[in-house]
mmCIF file of C-alpha atoms in Angstrom:
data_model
loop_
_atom_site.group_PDB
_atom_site.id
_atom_site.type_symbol
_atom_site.label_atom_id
_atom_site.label_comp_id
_atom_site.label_asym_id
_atom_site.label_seq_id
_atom_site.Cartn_x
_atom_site.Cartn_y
_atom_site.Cartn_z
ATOM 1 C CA UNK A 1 14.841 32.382 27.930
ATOM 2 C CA UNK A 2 10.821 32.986 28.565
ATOM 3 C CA UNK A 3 8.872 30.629 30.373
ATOM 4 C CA UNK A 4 7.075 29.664 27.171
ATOM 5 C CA UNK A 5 9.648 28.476 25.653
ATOM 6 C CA UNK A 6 10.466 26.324 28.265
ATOM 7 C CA UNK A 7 6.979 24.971 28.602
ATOM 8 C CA UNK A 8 7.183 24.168 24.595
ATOM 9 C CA UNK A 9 11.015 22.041 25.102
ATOM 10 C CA UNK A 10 9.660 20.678 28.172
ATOM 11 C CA UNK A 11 6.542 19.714 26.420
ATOM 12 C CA UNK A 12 8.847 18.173 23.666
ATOM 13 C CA UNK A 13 10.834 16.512 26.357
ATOM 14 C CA UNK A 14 7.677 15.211 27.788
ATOM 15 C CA UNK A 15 6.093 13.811 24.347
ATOM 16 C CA UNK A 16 9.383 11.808 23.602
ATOM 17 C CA UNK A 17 9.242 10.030 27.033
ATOM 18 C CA UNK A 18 5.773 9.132 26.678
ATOM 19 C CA UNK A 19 6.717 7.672 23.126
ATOM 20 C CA UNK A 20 9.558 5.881 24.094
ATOM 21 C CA UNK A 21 7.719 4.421 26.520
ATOM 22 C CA UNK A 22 4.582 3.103 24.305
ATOM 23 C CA UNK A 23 7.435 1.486 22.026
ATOM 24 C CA UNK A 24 8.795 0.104 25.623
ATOM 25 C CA UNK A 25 5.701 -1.632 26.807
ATOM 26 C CA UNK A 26 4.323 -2.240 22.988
ATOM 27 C CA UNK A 27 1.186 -4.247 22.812
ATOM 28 C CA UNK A 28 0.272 -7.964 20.897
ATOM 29 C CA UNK A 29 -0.218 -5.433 17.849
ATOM 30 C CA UNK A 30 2.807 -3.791 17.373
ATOM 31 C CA UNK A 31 4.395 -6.619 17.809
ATOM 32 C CA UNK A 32 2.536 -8.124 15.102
ATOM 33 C CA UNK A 33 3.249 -4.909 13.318
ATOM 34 C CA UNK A 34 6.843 -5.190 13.983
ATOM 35 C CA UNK A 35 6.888 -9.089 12.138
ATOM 36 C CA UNK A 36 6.505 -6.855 8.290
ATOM 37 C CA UNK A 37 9.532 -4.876 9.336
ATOM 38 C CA UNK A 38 11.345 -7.867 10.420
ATOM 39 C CA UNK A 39 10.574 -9.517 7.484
ATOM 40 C CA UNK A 40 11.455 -6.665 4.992
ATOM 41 C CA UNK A 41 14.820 -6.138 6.921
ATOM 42 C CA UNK A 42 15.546 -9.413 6.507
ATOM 43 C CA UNK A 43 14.927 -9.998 2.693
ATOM 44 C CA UNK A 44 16.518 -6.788 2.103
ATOM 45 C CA UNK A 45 19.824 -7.166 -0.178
ATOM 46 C CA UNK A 46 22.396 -4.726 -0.722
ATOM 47 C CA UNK A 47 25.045 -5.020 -3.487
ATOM 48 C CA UNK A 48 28.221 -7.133 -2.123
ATOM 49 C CA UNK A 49 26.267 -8.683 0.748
ATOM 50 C CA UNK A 50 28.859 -11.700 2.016
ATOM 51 C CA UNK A 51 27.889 -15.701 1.972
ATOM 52 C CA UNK A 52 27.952 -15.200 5.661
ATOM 53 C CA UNK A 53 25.735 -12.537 6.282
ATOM 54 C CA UNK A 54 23.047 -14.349 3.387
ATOM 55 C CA UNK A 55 23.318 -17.556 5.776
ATOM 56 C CA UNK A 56 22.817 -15.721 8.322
ATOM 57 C CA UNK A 57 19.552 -13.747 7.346
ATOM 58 C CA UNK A 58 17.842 -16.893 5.274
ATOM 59 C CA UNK A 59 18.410 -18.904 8.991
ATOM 60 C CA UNK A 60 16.671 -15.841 10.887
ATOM 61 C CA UNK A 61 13.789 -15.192 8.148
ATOM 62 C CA UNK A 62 13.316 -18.963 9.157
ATOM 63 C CA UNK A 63 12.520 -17.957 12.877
ATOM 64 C CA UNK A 64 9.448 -15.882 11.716
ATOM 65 C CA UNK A 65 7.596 -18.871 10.303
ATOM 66 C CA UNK A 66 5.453 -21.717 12.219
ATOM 67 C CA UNK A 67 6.148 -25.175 11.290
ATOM 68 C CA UNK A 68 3.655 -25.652 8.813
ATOM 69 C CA UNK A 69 3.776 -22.319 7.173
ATOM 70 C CA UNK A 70 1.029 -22.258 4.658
ATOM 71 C CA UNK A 71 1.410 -20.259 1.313
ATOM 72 C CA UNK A 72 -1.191 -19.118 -1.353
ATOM 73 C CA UNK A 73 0.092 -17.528 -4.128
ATOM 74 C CA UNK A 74 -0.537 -17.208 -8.142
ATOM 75 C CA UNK A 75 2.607 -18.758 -8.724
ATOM 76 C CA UNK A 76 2.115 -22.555 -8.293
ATOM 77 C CA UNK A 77 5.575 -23.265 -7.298
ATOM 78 C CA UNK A 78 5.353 -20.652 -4.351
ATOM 79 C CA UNK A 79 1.978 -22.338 -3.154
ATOM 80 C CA UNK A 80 1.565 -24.999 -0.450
ATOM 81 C CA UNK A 81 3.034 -25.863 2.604
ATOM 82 C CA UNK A 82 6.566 -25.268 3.774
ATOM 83 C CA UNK A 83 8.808 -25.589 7.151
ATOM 84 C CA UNK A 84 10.877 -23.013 8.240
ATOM 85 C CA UNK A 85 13.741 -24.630 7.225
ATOM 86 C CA UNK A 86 12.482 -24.730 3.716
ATOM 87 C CA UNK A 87 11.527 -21.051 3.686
ATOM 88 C CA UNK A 88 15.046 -20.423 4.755
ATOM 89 C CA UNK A 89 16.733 -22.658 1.779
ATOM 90 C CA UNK A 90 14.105 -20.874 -0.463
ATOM 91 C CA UNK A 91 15.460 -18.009 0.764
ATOM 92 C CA UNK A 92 18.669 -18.462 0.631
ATOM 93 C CA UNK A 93 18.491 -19.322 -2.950
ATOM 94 C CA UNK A 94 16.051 -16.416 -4.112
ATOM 95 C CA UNK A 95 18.074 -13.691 -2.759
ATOM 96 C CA UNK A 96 21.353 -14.921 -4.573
ATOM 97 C CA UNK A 97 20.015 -14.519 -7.284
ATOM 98 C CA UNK A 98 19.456 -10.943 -6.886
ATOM 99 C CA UNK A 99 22.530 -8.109 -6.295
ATOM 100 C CA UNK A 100 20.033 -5.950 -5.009
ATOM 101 C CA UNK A 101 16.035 -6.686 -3.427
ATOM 102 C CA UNK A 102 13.908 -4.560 -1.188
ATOM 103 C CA UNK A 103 10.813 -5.479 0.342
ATOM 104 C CA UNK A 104 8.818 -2.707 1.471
ATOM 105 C CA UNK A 105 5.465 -2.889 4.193
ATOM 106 C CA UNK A 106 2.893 0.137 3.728
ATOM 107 C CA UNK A 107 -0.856 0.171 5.131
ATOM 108 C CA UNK A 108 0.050 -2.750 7.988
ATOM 109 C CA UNK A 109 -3.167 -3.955 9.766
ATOM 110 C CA UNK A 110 -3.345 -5.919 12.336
ATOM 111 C CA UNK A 111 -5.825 -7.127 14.830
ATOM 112 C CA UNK A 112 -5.328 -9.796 17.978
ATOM 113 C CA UNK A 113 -7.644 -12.271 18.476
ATOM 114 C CA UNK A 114 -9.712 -13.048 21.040
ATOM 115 C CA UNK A 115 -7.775 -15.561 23.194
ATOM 116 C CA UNK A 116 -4.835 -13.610 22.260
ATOM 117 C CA UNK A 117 -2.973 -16.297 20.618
ATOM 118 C CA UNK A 118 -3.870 -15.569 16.971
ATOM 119 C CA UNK A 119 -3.815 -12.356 14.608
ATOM 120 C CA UNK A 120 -4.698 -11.243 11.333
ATOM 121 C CA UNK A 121 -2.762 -9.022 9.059
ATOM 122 C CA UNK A 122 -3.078 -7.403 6.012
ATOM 123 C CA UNK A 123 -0.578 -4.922 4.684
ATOM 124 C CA UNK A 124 0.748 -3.948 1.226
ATOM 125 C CA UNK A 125 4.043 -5.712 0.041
ATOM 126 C CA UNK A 126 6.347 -3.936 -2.571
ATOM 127 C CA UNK A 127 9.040 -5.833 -4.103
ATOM 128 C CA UNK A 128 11.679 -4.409 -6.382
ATOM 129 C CA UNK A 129 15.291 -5.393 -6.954
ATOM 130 C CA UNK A 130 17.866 -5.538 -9.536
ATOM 131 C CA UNK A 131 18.952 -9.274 -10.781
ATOM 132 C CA UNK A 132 21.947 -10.408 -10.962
ATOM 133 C CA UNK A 133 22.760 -10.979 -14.601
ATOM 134 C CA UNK A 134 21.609 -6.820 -14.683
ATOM 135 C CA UNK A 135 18.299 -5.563 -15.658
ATOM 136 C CA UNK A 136 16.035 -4.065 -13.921
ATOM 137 C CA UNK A 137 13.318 -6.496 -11.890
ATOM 138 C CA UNK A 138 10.991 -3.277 -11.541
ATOM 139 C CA UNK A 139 8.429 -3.340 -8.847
ATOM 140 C CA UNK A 140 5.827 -5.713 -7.921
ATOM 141 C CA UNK A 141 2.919 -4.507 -5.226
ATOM 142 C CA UNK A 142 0.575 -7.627 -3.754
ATOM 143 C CA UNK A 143 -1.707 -7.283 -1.048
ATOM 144 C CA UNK A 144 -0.916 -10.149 1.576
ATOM 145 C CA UNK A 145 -3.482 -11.249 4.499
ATOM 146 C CA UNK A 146 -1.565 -13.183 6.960
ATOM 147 C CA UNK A 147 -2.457 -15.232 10.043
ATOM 148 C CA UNK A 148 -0.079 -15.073 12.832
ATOM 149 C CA UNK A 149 0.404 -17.427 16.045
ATOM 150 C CA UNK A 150 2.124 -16.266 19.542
ATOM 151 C CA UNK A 151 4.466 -18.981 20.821
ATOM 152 C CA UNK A 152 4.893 -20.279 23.931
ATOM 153 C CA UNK A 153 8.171 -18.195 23.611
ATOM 154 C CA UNK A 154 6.366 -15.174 23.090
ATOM 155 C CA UNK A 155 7.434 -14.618 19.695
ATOM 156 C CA UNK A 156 4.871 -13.955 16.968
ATOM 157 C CA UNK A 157 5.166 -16.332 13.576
ATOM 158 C CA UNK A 158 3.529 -16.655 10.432
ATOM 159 C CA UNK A 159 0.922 -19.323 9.808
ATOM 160 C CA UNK A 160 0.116 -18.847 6.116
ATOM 161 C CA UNK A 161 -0.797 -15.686 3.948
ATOM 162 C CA UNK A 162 -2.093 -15.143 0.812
ATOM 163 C CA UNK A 163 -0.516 -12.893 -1.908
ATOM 164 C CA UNK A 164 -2.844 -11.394 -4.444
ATOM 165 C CA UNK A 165 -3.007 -8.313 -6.992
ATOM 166 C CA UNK A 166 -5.938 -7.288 -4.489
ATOM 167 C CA UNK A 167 -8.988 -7.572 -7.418
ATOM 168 C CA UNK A 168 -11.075 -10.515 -7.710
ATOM 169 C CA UNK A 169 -10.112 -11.694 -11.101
ATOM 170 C CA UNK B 1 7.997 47.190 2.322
ATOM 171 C CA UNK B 2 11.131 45.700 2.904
ATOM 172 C CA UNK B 3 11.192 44.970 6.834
ATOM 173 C CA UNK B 4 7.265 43.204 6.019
ATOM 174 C CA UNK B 5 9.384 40.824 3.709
ATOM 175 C CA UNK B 6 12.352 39.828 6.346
ATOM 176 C CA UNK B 7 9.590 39.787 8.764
ATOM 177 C CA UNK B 8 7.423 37.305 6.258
ATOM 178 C CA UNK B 9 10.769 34.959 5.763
ATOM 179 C CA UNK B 10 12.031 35.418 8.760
ATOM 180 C CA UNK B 11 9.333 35.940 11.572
ATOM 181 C CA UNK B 12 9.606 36.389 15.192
ATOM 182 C CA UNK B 13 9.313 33.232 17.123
ATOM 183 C CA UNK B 14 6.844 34.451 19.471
ATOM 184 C CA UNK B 15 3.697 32.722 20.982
ATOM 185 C CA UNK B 16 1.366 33.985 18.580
ATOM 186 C CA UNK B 17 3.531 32.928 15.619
ATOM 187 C CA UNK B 18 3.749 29.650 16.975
ATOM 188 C CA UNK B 19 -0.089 29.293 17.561
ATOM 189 C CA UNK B 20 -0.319 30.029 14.088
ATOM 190 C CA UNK B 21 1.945 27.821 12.702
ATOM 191 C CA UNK B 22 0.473 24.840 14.794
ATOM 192 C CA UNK B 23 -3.391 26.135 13.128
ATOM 193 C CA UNK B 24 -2.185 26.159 9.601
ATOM 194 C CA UNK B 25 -0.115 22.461 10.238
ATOM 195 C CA UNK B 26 -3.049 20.919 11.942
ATOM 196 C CA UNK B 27 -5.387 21.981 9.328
ATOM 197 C CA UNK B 28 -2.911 20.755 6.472
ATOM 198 C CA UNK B 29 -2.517 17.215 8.096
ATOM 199 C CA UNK B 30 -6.461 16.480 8.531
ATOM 200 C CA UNK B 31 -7.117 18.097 4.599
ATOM 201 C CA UNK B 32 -4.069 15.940 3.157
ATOM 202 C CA UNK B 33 -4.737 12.714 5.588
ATOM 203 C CA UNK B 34 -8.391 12.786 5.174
ATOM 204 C CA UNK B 35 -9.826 14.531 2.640
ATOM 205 C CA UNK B 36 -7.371 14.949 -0.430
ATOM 206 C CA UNK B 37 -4.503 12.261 -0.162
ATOM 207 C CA UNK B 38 -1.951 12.927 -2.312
ATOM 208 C CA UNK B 39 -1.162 10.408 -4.735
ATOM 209 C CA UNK B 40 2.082 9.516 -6.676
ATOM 210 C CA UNK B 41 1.137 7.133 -9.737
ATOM 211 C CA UNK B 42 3.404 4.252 -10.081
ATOM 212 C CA UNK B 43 2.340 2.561 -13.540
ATOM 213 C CA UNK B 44 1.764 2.658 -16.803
ATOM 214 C CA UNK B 45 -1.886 0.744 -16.429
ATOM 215 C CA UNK B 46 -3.471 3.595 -16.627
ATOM 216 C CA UNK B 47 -1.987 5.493 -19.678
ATOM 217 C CA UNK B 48 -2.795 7.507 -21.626
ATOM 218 C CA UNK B 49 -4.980 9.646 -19.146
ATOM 219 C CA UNK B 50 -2.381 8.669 -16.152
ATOM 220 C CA UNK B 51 0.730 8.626 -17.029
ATOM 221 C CA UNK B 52 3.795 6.886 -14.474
ATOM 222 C CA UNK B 53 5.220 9.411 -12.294
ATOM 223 C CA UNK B 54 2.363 12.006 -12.366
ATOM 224 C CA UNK B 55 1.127 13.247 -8.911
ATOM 225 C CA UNK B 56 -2.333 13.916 -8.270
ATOM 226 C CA UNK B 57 -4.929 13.920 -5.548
ATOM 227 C CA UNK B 58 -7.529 11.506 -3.996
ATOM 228 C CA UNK B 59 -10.778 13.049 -2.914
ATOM 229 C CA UNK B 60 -12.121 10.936 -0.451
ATOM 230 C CA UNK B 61 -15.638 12.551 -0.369
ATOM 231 C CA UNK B 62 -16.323 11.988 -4.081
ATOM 232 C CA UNK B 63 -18.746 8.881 -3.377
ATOM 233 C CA UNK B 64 -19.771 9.868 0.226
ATOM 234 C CA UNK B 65 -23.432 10.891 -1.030
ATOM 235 C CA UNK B 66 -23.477 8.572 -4.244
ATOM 236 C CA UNK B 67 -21.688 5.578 -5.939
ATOM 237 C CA UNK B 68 -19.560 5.270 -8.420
ATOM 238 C CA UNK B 69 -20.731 5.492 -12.055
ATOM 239 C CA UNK B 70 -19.520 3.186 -15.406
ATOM 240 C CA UNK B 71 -16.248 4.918 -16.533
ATOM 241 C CA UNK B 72 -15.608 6.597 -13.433
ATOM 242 C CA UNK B 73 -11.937 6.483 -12.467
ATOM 243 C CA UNK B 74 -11.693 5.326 -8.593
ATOM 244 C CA UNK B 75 -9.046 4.886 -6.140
ATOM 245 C CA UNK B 76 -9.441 1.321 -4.625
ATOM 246 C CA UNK B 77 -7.892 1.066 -1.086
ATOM 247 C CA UNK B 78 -6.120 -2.551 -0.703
ATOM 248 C CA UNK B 79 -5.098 -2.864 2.854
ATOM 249 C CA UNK B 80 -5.201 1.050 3.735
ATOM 250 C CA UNK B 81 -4.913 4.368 1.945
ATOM 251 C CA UNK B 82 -0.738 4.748 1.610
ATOM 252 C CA UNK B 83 -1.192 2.199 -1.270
ATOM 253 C CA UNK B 84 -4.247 2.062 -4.160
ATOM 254 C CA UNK B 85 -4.916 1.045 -7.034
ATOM 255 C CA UNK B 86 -5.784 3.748 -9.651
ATOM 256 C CA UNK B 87 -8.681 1.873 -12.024
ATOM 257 C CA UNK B 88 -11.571 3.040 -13.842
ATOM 258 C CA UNK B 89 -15.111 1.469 -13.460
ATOM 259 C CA UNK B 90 -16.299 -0.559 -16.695
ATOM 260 C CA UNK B 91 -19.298 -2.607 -15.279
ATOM 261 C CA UNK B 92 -21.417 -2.018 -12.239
ATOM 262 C CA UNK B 93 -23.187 -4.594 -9.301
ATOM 263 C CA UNK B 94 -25.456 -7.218 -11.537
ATOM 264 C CA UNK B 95 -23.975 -6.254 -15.206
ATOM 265 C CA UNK B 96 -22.224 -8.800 -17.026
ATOM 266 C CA UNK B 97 -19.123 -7.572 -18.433
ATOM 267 C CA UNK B 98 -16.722 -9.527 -21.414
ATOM 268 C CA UNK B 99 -13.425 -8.346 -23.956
ATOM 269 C CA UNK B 100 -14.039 -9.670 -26.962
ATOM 270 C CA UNK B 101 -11.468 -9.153 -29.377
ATOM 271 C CA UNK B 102 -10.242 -5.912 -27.146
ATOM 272 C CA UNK B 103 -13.683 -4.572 -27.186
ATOM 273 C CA UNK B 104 -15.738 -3.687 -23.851
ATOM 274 C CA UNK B 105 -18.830 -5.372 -23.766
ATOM 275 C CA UNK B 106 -21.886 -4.519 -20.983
ATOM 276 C CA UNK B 107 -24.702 -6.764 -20.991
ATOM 277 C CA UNK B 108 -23.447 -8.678 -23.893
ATOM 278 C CA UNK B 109 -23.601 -5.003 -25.947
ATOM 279 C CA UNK B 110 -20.651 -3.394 -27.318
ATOM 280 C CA UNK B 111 -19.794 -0.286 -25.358
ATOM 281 C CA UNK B 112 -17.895 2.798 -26.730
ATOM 282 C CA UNK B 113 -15.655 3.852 -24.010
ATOM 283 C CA UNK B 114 -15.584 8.002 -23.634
ATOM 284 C CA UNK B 115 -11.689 8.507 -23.034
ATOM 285 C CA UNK B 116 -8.930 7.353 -25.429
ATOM 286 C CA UNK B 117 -7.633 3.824 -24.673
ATOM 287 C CA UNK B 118 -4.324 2.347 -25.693
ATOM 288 C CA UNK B 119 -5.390 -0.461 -27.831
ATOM 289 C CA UNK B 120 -3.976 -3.032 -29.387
ATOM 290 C CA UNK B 121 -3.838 -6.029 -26.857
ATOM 291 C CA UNK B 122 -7.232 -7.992 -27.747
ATOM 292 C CA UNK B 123 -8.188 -8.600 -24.563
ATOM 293 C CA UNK B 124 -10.101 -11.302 -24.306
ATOM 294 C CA UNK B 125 -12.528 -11.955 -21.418
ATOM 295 C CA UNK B 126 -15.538 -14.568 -20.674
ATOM 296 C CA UNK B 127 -18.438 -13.383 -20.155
ATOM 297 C CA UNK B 128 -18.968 -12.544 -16.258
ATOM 298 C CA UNK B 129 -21.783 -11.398 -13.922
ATOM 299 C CA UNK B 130 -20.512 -8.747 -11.338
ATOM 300 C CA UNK B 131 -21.322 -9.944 -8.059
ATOM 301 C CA UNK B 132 -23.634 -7.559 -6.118
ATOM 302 C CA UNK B 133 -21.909 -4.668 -3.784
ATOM 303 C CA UNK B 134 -18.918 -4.603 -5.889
ATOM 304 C CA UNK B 135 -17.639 -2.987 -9.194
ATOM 305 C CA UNK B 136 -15.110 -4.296 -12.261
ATOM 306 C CA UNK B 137 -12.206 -2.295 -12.945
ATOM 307 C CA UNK B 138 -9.579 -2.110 -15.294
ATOM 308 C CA UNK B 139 -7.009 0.291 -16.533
ATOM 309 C CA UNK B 140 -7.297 2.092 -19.595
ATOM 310 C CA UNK B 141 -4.091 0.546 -21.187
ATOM 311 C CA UNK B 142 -4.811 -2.406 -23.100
ATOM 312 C CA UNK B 143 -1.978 -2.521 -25.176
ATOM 313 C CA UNK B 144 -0.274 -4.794 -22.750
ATOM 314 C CA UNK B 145 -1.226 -8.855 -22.372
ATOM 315 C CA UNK B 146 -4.408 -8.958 -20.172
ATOM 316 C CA UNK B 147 -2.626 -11.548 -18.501
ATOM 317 C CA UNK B 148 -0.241 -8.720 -16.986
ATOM 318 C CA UNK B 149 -3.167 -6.218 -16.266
ATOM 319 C CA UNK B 150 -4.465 -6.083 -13.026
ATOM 320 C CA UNK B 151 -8.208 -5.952 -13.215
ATOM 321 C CA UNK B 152 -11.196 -7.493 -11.869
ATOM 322 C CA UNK B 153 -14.160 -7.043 -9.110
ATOM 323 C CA UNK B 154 -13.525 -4.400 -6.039
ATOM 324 C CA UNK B 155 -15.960 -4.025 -3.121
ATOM 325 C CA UNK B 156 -17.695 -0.694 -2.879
ATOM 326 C CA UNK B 157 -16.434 -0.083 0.232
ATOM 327 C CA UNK B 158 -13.087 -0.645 -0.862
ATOM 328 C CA UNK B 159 -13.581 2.410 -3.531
ATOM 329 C CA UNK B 160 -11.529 5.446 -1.014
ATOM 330 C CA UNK B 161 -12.262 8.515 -3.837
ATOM 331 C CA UNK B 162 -11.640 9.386 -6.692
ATOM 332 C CA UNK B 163 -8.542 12.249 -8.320
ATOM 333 C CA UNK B 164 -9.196 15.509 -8.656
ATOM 334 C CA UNK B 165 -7.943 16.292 -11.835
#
């Protein structure tokens, strides 16, 4: 094979490593970053999801809140302030009543504080699903700004966020 | 003639082939991340001049040497570019804007919009001063409760172009 072509895989080869290792040694950021993904894995519903596995992911969707999670919302009932163990039940209960959900992230912004201990967020949050009496749920888009707090654990959690159609009405 | 077309489908992959296939995807990643982002319209807000499903593309430099102007249509960035909303400009920084009866009215005069609206959802809006530095926006279709129409004020510097066609 010419030597050019084994510059270009070794080039390839090189570019991978380097990536791997940014993801390796990610910064306050990306983790931030990686607290949407979380989040949209977690609410995510396929069709004949067990009892188990629902438990399961309302209990962990818990661990991503603080303890005084603060929500503003149009919807009244979705407003206020809630413990994780309350966002879990809430949940819980939302996603059964869905056979299928998706939450999607796009545009994810985040930005570290100075101290280090705090971030903002903004990203774009798409919602679709089908419920379970059938129907179609069709898709919801909201713009969400977020706060987010480190913990002494290291783990980053949501202090409140806002949810709006992203025009001052 | 027919060795230029195998060699057009199926070139040699040699280092000056490869140069110029890094050129042409280079330049085609900063024109479509930059300067024309390509849009899919998710929707029916917009209808009848945008209809759900239709592509298009955002020109980012449309308002780089002006602003926008009353029934523009502008892309308005939310938290980046992957995501906008598609609206067009009814009022601009200082007018007041209203819906009276499903009629647009500037400055407390009746305005005849230039493009075809769906009617038929009498919107009904107080009377409301836009703040300065931003715009109001709405979607053309008012045939649906103004309650479910997304509309309202956007910053200027949340307007990221405009579509091309």
């Amino acid at each position: 094979m010419k030597r050019w072509l084994w510059t270009v895989v070794f080039l390839g080869v090189a570019a991978g490593g380097v990536w791997w290792a940014v993801q390796a040694l990610a910064g306050d950021e990306q983790k931030v970053r990686r607290c949407f993904s979380r989040l949209g894995e977690l609410i995510d519903k396929r069709e004949g999801e067990s009892l188990i596995l629902a438990a399961a992911r309302g209990q962990a969707l818990g661990n991503l809140f603080s303890d005084d999670f603060e929500a503003r919302t149009e919807v009244a009932d979705l407003s206020g302030h809630f413990t994780p163990e309350e966002i879990s039940a809430h949940a819980v209960r939302a996603r059964s009543r869905f056979s299928r959900l998706e939450l999607r992230f796009a545009d994810v912004q985040a930005r570290v504080l100075p101290g280090g201990r705090e971030a903002e967020a903004a990203a774009v949050a798409t919602l679709s699903g089908r419920p379970q009496g059938g129907g179609d749920f069709g898709t919801e888009t909201r713009l969400l700004r977020c706060r987010l707090r480190k913990g002494d654990d290291g783990h980053w959690r949501f202090v409140d966020a806002e949810l709006s159609q992203g025009l001052a009405r | 003639m027919r060795s230029g077309w195998r060699h057009f489908l199926w070139p040699e992959w040699n280092r000056r082939f490869l140069v110029r296939l890094a050129v042409v995807a280079a330049a085609a990643w900063l024109l479509f991340s930059q300067f024309l982002l390509p849009l899919r319209i998710r929707g029916a807000s917009m209808e009848p001049a945008y209809h759900d499903g239709g592509v298009n593309l955002c020109f980012r430099g449309r308002y780089w040497f002006g602003t926008p102007r009353r029934f523009d249509v502008v892309a308005v960035r939310l938290a980046g570019t992957r995501v906008m909303l598609l609206k067009r400009v009814l009022a601009l920084p200082g007018e007041t804007v209203a819906f009276q009866h499903g009629r647009l009215l500037v400055d407390g005069q009746p305005v005849t919009e230039p493009q075809p609206v769906l009617a038929g959802g009498d919107w009904e809006l107080p009377p409301r001063r836009v703040a300065p530095g931003r715009l109001f926006v709405a979607g053309d279709n008012r045939s649906m409760p103004i309650e479910q129409h997304v509309l309202g004020e956007a910053e200027l510097e949340r307007v990221a172009g405009a579509p091309v066609w």
